[in-house]
Amino acid sequence: MSDVYKALADGTRRTILDELLERDRQTLFELCGRLATRHGLTSSRQAVSQHLEVLQAAGLVIAVKDGRYKFHSIDTAPLRAIIDRWPYPEKAGTTMNEPKAYGTLETIDGRWALRFERSLGYPIERVWQAVSTPSELERFFPGAADWTPVAGEIIDAGGMSVEVTQVEAPTLLTWIFAGQPQGFELTQEGDECRLVFTTTIDDLPAAQTATGWEIYLSRLGPHLAGGHLSEEEAHGPWAEIHELYAERLGVDPEPGRRWAARNLPVSGA
């Protein structure tokens, strides 16, 4: 999130965003011309290019190459993470990040599985990059996956075997982890990308396992927005989310409560 603050601190960069909001998909040449004629900014192409690099690093600008040219567009999604950080003025003590339970329990090939669905305000290519690139995946997922990835690839993940089973960029990535099929399925829907994550759980405790995955998937949004939600911060609402899942899935909450008492820090300790 600090990258977003840094990007917005500069007046020229804010003007660039205003210009891209006024007219989408501009090349560097077009942008320099409009900055000069409409805003009186006579920065060199190199200077504007450097400003664009800062904005891209913050996730506020997306650059797409089409033939010989690179077109730039504004992406306001990182600003949502800033908005979500503070409470509603009219509801002190509540935030936009109230605990949620998005997962559902279903069967896949006769095995119990959890399914999570999220709508993300990013192009499908950006979300694919996040879920398939090892250096990005480890920023929000339970662990790193040092894969290419290609179908048939087998890697070691913390002493456990991972076999990549399907890769269809940028829509499908599946694998088997410790005997459990898991995977991401992405679909572009208008300006958003629909992400579906599924994992078989067999005889694992449903509410506890669903809560764990909910926690880790909640870190993807801040990552895409240019920030980082630490594991400690993400686990803050674990107990509340677990109770939601226990009620939603109709299972006994006691196993998860006992696990939390043994493994999670006591709030306020």
mmCIF file of C-alpha atoms in Angstrom:
data_model
loop_
_atom_site.group_PDB
_atom_site.id
_atom_site.type_symbol
_atom_site.label_atom_id
_atom_site.label_comp_id
_atom_site.label_asym_id
_atom_site.label_seq_id
_atom_site.Cartn_x
_atom_site.Cartn_y
_atom_site.Cartn_z
ATOM 1 C CA MET A 1 0.000 0.000 0.000
ATOM 2 C CA SER A 2 2.973 2.331 0.580
ATOM 3 C CA ASP A 3 3.643 2.224 -3.183
ATOM 4 C CA VAL A 4 0.192 3.697 -3.791
ATOM 5 C CA TYR A 5 0.780 6.533 -1.326
ATOM 6 C CA LYS A 6 4.158 7.257 -2.922
ATOM 7 C CA ALA A 7 2.666 7.307 -6.409
ATOM 8 C CA LEU A 8 -0.134 9.684 -5.424
ATOM 9 C CA ALA A 9 2.187 12.062 -3.559
ATOM 10 C CA ASP A 10 3.511 13.552 -6.804
ATOM 11 C CA GLY A 11 1.431 16.197 -8.575
ATOM 12 C CA THR A 12 2.547 15.196 -12.062
ATOM 13 C CA ARG A 13 1.564 11.587 -11.459
ATOM 14 C CA ARG A 14 -1.857 12.676 -10.210
ATOM 15 C CA THR A 15 -2.270 14.714 -13.399
ATOM 16 C CA ILE A 16 -1.320 11.673 -15.478
ATOM 17 C CA LEU A 17 -4.059 9.699 -13.719
ATOM 18 C CA ASP A 18 -6.544 12.518 -14.348
ATOM 19 C CA GLU A 19 -5.618 12.482 -18.016
ATOM 20 C CA LEU A 20 -5.971 8.695 -18.310
ATOM 21 C CA LEU A 21 -9.334 8.931 -16.570
ATOM 22 C CA GLU A 22 -10.381 11.531 -19.152
ATOM 23 C CA ARG A 23 -9.127 9.452 -22.076
ATOM 24 C CA ASP A 24 -8.370 5.747 -21.760
ATOM 25 C CA ARG A 25 -5.656 3.771 -23.619
ATOM 26 C CA GLN A 26 -3.064 6.408 -24.455
ATOM 27 C CA THR A 27 0.405 5.803 -25.825
ATOM 28 C CA LEU A 28 3.373 7.569 -24.270
ATOM 29 C CA PHE A 29 3.504 9.948 -27.252
ATOM 30 C CA GLU A 30 -0.200 10.831 -26.960
ATOM 31 C CA LEU A 31 0.036 11.267 -23.215
ATOM 32 C CA CYS A 32 3.000 13.640 -23.436
ATOM 33 C CA GLY A 33 1.177 15.742 -26.021
ATOM 34 C CA ARG A 34 -2.022 16.014 -23.993
ATOM 35 C CA LEU A 35 -0.124 16.769 -20.778
ATOM 36 C CA ALA A 36 1.546 19.688 -22.555
ATOM 37 C CA THR A 37 -1.499 21.109 -24.355
ATOM 38 C CA ARG A 38 -4.154 20.482 -21.695
ATOM 39 C CA HIS A 39 -2.201 20.786 -18.443
ATOM 40 C CA GLY A 40 0.831 22.900 -19.297
ATOM 41 C CA LEU A 41 3.254 20.123 -18.329
ATOM 42 C CA THR A 42 6.276 20.034 -20.613
ATOM 43 C CA SER A 43 8.008 17.035 -19.054
ATOM 44 C CA SER A 44 10.240 15.006 -21.362
ATOM 45 C CA ARG A 45 9.089 11.630 -22.665
ATOM 46 C CA GLN A 46 11.685 9.996 -20.434
ATOM 47 C CA ALA A 47 10.328 11.774 -17.353
ATOM 48 C CA VAL A 48 6.730 10.825 -18.170
ATOM 49 C CA SER A 49 7.855 7.254 -18.820
ATOM 50 C CA GLN A 50 9.461 7.138 -15.371
ATOM 51 C CA HIS A 51 6.279 8.467 -13.769
ATOM 52 C CA LEU A 52 4.299 5.762 -15.570
ATOM 53 C CA GLU A 53 6.669 3.106 -14.222
ATOM 54 C CA VAL A 54 5.982 4.290 -10.658
ATOM 55 C CA LEU A 55 2.231 4.233 -11.300
ATOM 56 C CA GLN A 56 2.446 0.761 -12.815
ATOM 57 C CA ALA A 57 4.447 -0.516 -9.839
ATOM 58 C CA ALA A 58 1.657 0.760 -7.580
ATOM 59 C CA GLY A 59 -0.971 -0.954 -9.734
ATOM 60 C CA LEU A 60 -2.618 2.352 -10.645
ATOM 61 C CA VAL A 61 -1.766 2.116 -14.344
ATOM 62 C CA ILE A 62 -1.941 -0.897 -16.625
ATOM 63 C CA ALA A 63 0.172 -0.995 -19.793
ATOM 64 C CA VAL A 64 -0.890 -3.311 -22.617
ATOM 65 C CA LYS A 65 1.232 -3.791 -25.727
ATOM 66 C CA ASP A 66 -0.689 -3.994 -28.993
ATOM 67 C CA GLY A 67 1.559 -4.413 -32.003
ATOM 68 C CA ARG A 68 4.270 -1.754 -31.955
ATOM 69 C CA TYR A 69 2.539 0.396 -29.377
ATOM 70 C CA LYS A 70 1.967 0.259 -25.632
ATOM 71 C CA PHE A 71 -1.350 1.629 -24.394
ATOM 72 C CA HIS A 72 -1.819 2.917 -20.855
ATOM 73 C CA SER A 73 -5.010 2.772 -18.795
ATOM 74 C CA ILE A 74 -5.904 3.793 -15.256
ATOM 75 C CA ASP A 75 -6.806 1.138 -12.670
ATOM 76 C CA THR A 76 -8.452 2.508 -9.521
ATOM 77 C CA ALA A 77 -8.669 -0.879 -7.782
ATOM 78 C CA PRO A 78 -5.632 -0.233 -5.502
ATOM 79 C CA LEU A 79 -7.532 2.706 -4.023
ATOM 80 C CA ARG A 80 -10.097 0.272 -2.631
ATOM 81 C CA ALA A 81 -7.515 -1.111 -0.211
ATOM 82 C CA ILE A 82 -7.010 2.422 1.133
ATOM 83 C CA ILE A 83 -10.762 2.982 1.471
ATOM 84 C CA ASP A 84 -11.191 -0.385 3.208
ATOM 85 C CA ARG A 85 -8.596 0.540 5.820
ATOM 86 C CA TRP A 86 -10.758 3.152 7.572
ATOM 87 C CA PRO A 87 -14.248 2.899 9.130
ATOM 88 C CA TYR A 88 -17.424 4.291 7.716
ATOM 89 C CA PRO A 89 -17.896 7.772 9.273
ATOM 90 C CA GLU A 90 -21.503 7.003 10.166
ATOM 91 C CA LYS A 91 -20.670 3.632 11.740
ATOM 92 C CA ALA A 92 -17.723 4.098 14.047
ATOM 93 C CA GLY A 93 -16.162 0.829 15.060
ATOM 94 C CA THR A 94 -17.133 -1.035 11.879
ATOM 95 C CA THR A 95 -15.096 -1.360 8.704
ATOM 96 C CA MET A 96 -15.696 -2.513 5.178
ATOM 97 C CA ASN A 97 -13.589 -5.585 5.943
ATOM 98 C CA GLU A 98 -16.090 -7.413 8.122
ATOM 99 C CA PRO A 99 -15.480 -11.185 8.365
ATOM 100 C CA LYS A 100 -16.953 -13.072 5.420
ATOM 101 C CA ALA A 101 -17.418 -16.743 4.589
ATOM 102 C CA TYR A 102 -17.452 -17.170 0.813
ATOM 103 C CA GLY A 103 -16.675 -20.887 0.583
ATOM 104 C CA THR A 104 -19.184 -23.658 -0.114
ATOM 105 C CA LEU A 105 -18.999 -27.389 0.524
ATOM 106 C CA GLU A 106 -19.656 -29.724 -2.402
ATOM 107 C CA THR A 107 -18.572 -33.052 -3.839
ATOM 108 C CA ILE A 108 -16.176 -33.527 -6.756
ATOM 109 C CA ASP A 109 -15.849 -37.052 -8.141
ATOM 110 C CA GLY A 110 -17.373 -38.374 -4.941
ATOM 111 C CA ARG A 111 -14.956 -36.501 -2.643
ATOM 112 C CA TRP A 112 -15.771 -33.634 -0.298
ATOM 113 C CA ALA A 113 -14.388 -30.342 -1.574
ATOM 114 C CA LEU A 114 -14.445 -26.633 -0.784
ATOM 115 C CA ARG A 115 -15.183 -24.032 -3.453
ATOM 116 C CA PHE A 116 -14.356 -20.327 -3.134
ATOM 117 C CA GLU A 117 -15.410 -17.670 -5.625
ATOM 118 C CA ARG A 118 -14.184 -14.077 -5.772
ATOM 119 C CA SER A 119 -14.738 -11.205 -8.211
ATOM 120 C CA LEU A 120 -11.573 -9.159 -8.657
ATOM 121 C CA GLY A 121 -11.374 -5.771 -10.363
ATOM 122 C CA TYR A 122 -8.397 -6.668 -12.535
ATOM 123 C CA PRO A 123 -7.803 -8.087 -16.025
ATOM 124 C CA ILE A 124 -7.647 -11.871 -16.150
ATOM 125 C CA GLU A 125 -4.005 -11.677 -17.268
ATOM 126 C CA ARG A 126 -3.040 -9.829 -14.075
ATOM 127 C CA VAL A 127 -4.807 -12.324 -11.828
ATOM 128 C CA TRP A 128 -3.243 -15.226 -13.755
ATOM 129 C CA GLN A 129 0.179 -13.745 -13.167
ATOM 130 C CA ALA A 130 -0.527 -13.546 -9.440
ATOM 131 C CA VAL A 131 -1.720 -17.153 -9.074
ATOM 132 C CA SER A 132 0.870 -18.760 -11.339
ATOM 133 C CA THR A 133 4.105 -16.861 -10.634
ATOM 134 C CA PRO A 134 6.011 -18.317 -7.639
ATOM 135 C CA SER A 135 7.256 -14.958 -6.338
ATOM 136 C CA GLU A 136 3.697 -13.572 -6.335
ATOM 137 C CA LEU A 137 1.931 -16.705 -5.127
ATOM 138 C CA GLU A 138 3.978 -16.843 -1.937
ATOM 139 C CA ARG A 139 2.799 -13.315 -1.063
ATOM 140 C CA PHE A 140 -0.707 -14.586 -0.285
ATOM 141 C CA PHE A 141 -0.833 -18.397 -0.536
ATOM 142 C CA PRO A 142 -0.033 -20.794 2.352
ATOM 143 C CA GLY A 143 3.332 -21.615 0.794
ATOM 144 C CA ALA A 144 5.603 -21.085 -2.183
ATOM 145 C CA ALA A 145 5.286 -23.249 -5.296
ATOM 146 C CA ASP A 146 8.518 -23.266 -7.271
ATOM 147 C CA TRP A 147 6.876 -24.353 -10.508
ATOM 148 C CA THR A 148 7.054 -23.276 -14.165
ATOM 149 C CA PRO A 149 4.107 -24.271 -14.273
ATOM 150 C CA VAL A 150 3.598 -26.937 -16.956
ATOM 151 C CA ALA A 151 1.356 -30.001 -16.933
ATOM 152 C CA GLY A 152 3.152 -33.063 -15.590
ATOM 153 C CA GLU A 153 5.643 -31.034 -13.571
ATOM 154 C CA ILE A 154 6.347 -32.409 -10.084
ATOM 155 C CA ILE A 155 7.873 -30.205 -7.405
ATOM 156 C CA ASP A 156 8.591 -30.385 -3.690
ATOM 157 C CA ALA A 157 6.699 -27.960 -1.447
ATOM 158 C CA GLY A 158 7.884 -28.129 2.128
ATOM 159 C CA GLY A 159 8.478 -31.857 1.934
ATOM 160 C CA MET A 160 5.136 -32.530 0.207
ATOM 161 C CA SER A 161 4.759 -33.531 -3.434
ATOM 162 C CA VAL A 162 2.931 -31.237 -5.851
ATOM 163 C CA GLU A 163 2.027 -32.473 -9.335
ATOM 164 C CA VAL A 164 0.770 -29.922 -11.859
ATOM 165 C CA THR A 165 -2.099 -31.517 -13.793
ATOM 166 C CA GLN A 166 -3.558 -28.797 -16.061
ATOM 167 C CA VAL A 167 -2.263 -25.474 -17.354
ATOM 168 C CA GLU A 168 -4.383 -23.425 -19.757
ATOM 169 C CA ALA A 169 -3.187 -19.834 -19.446
ATOM 170 C CA PRO A 170 -4.826 -17.577 -18.450
ATOM 171 C CA THR A 171 -7.907 -19.550 -17.363
ATOM 172 C CA LEU A 172 -7.005 -22.822 -15.640
ATOM 173 C CA LEU A 173 -4.279 -24.075 -13.300
ATOM 174 C CA THR A 174 -4.752 -27.324 -11.364
ATOM 175 C CA TRP A 175 -2.475 -29.529 -9.306
ATOM 176 C CA ILE A 176 -2.456 -32.332 -6.739
ATOM 177 C CA PHE A 177 -1.005 -31.496 -3.331
ATOM 178 C CA ALA A 178 -0.473 -34.380 -0.919
ATOM 179 C CA GLY A 179 -3.126 -36.386 -2.762
ATOM 180 C CA GLN A 180 -5.656 -33.543 -2.819
ATOM 181 C CA PRO A 181 -6.683 -31.991 -6.168
ATOM 182 C CA GLN A 182 -6.638 -28.188 -6.022
ATOM 183 C CA GLY A 183 -6.829 -25.437 -8.601
ATOM 184 C CA PHE A 184 -7.682 -21.971 -9.853
ATOM 185 C CA GLU A 185 -10.181 -21.251 -12.618
ATOM 186 C CA LEU A 186 -10.347 -17.695 -13.996
ATOM 187 C CA THR A 187 -13.023 -16.087 -16.161
ATOM 188 C CA GLN A 188 -13.106 -12.530 -17.514
ATOM 189 C CA GLU A 189 -16.499 -10.956 -16.825
ATOM 190 C CA GLY A 190 -16.656 -7.382 -18.076
ATOM 191 C CA ASP A 191 -14.129 -5.312 -16.166
ATOM 192 C CA GLU A 192 -13.666 -7.993 -13.518
ATOM 193 C CA CYS A 193 -12.057 -11.396 -13.262
ATOM 194 C CA ARG A 194 -14.007 -14.169 -11.556
ATOM 195 C CA LEU A 195 -11.675 -16.434 -9.601
ATOM 196 C CA VAL A 196 -12.752 -19.880 -8.425
ATOM 197 C CA PHE A 197 -10.492 -21.902 -6.133
ATOM 198 C CA THR A 198 -11.364 -25.505 -5.295
ATOM 199 C CA THR A 199 -9.677 -28.019 -3.018
ATOM 200 C CA THR A 200 -10.728 -31.474 -1.912
ATOM 201 C CA ILE A 201 -10.712 -31.965 1.848
ATOM 202 C CA ASP A 202 -11.829 -35.600 2.287
ATOM 203 C CA ASP A 203 -11.993 -36.140 6.077
ATOM 204 C CA LEU A 204 -10.369 -32.847 7.135
ATOM 205 C CA PRO A 205 -12.517 -30.690 9.483
ATOM 206 C CA ALA A 206 -14.638 -28.654 7.087
ATOM 207 C CA ALA A 207 -15.115 -25.406 9.051
ATOM 208 C CA GLN A 208 -11.499 -25.206 10.194
ATOM 209 C CA THR A 209 -10.130 -25.961 6.714
ATOM 210 C CA ALA A 210 -12.522 -23.515 5.039
ATOM 211 C CA THR A 211 -11.486 -20.794 7.472
ATOM 212 C CA GLY A 212 -7.823 -21.368 6.702
ATOM 213 C CA TRP A 213 -8.377 -21.044 2.971
ATOM 214 C CA GLU A 214 -10.626 -18.006 3.453
ATOM 215 C CA ILE A 215 -7.834 -16.338 5.421
ATOM 216 C CA TYR A 216 -5.197 -16.934 2.756
ATOM 217 C CA LEU A 217 -7.402 -16.016 -0.195
ATOM 218 C CA SER A 218 -8.273 -12.751 1.578
ATOM 219 C CA ARG A 219 -4.632 -11.734 1.068
ATOM 220 C CA LEU A 220 -4.917 -11.825 -2.735
ATOM 221 C CA GLY A 221 -6.900 -8.567 -3.043
ATOM 222 C CA PRO A 222 -4.384 -6.453 -1.096
ATOM 223 C CA HIS A 223 -1.555 -8.053 -3.085
ATOM 224 C CA LEU A 224 -3.167 -7.144 -6.405
ATOM 225 C CA ALA A 225 -3.686 -3.620 -5.067
ATOM 226 C CA GLY A 226 0.045 -3.231 -4.506
ATOM 227 C CA GLY A 227 -0.005 -3.845 -0.761
ATOM 228 C CA HIS A 228 0.619 -6.796 1.512
ATOM 229 C CA LEU A 229 -1.588 -8.362 4.182
ATOM 230 C CA SER A 230 0.622 -10.321 6.570
ATOM 231 C CA GLU A 231 -0.358 -13.757 7.851
ATOM 232 C CA GLU A 232 -0.698 -12.334 11.351
ATOM 233 C CA GLU A 233 -3.061 -9.578 10.200
ATOM 234 C CA ALA A 234 -5.054 -11.968 8.019
ATOM 235 C CA HIS A 235 -5.550 -14.403 10.902
ATOM 236 C CA GLY A 236 -6.964 -11.652 13.147
ATOM 237 C CA PRO A 237 -10.645 -12.512 12.442
ATOM 238 C CA TRP A 238 -10.022 -16.299 12.376
ATOM 239 C CA ALA A 239 -12.420 -17.069 15.245
ATOM 240 C CA GLU A 240 -15.282 -15.018 13.782
ATOM 241 C CA ILE A 241 -14.862 -16.534 10.316
ATOM 242 C CA HIS A 242 -14.672 -20.040 11.769
ATOM 243 C CA GLU A 243 -17.974 -19.564 13.602
ATOM 244 C CA LEU A 244 -19.580 -18.358 10.367
ATOM 245 C CA TYR A 245 -18.377 -21.466 8.545
ATOM 246 C CA ALA A 246 -19.413 -23.852 11.312
ATOM 247 C CA GLU A 247 -22.949 -22.442 11.148
ATOM 248 C CA ARG A 248 -23.033 -22.243 7.362
ATOM 249 C CA LEU A 249 -21.749 -25.781 6.801
ATOM 250 C CA GLY A 250 -23.712 -27.236 9.699
ATOM 251 C CA VAL A 251 -20.723 -28.806 11.457
ATOM 252 C CA ASP A 252 -19.494 -29.008 15.044
ATOM 253 C CA PRO A 253 -17.357 -25.910 15.805
ATOM 254 C CA GLU A 254 -15.553 -27.456 18.794
ATOM 255 C CA PRO A 255 -12.624 -29.088 16.883
ATOM 256 C CA GLY A 256 -11.772 -25.746 15.287
ATOM 257 C CA ARG A 257 -12.123 -23.890 18.568
ATOM 258 C CA ARG A 258 -9.728 -26.306 20.256
ATOM 259 C CA TRP A 259 -7.248 -25.955 17.387
ATOM 260 C CA ALA A 260 -7.410 -22.162 17.618
ATOM 261 C CA ALA A 261 -6.868 -22.239 21.384
ATOM 262 C CA ARG A 262 -3.699 -24.288 20.880
ATOM 263 C CA ASN A 263 -2.269 -22.550 17.823
ATOM 264 C CA LEU A 264 -3.449 -18.950 17.541
ATOM 265 C CA PRO A 265 -2.412 -16.031 19.770
ATOM 266 C CA VAL A 266 -5.030 -14.786 22.191
ATOM 267 C CA SER A 267 -6.535 -11.476 21.028
ATOM 268 C CA GLY A 268 -4.950 -8.569 22.889
ATOM 269 C CA ALA A 269 -2.125 -10.703 24.276
#
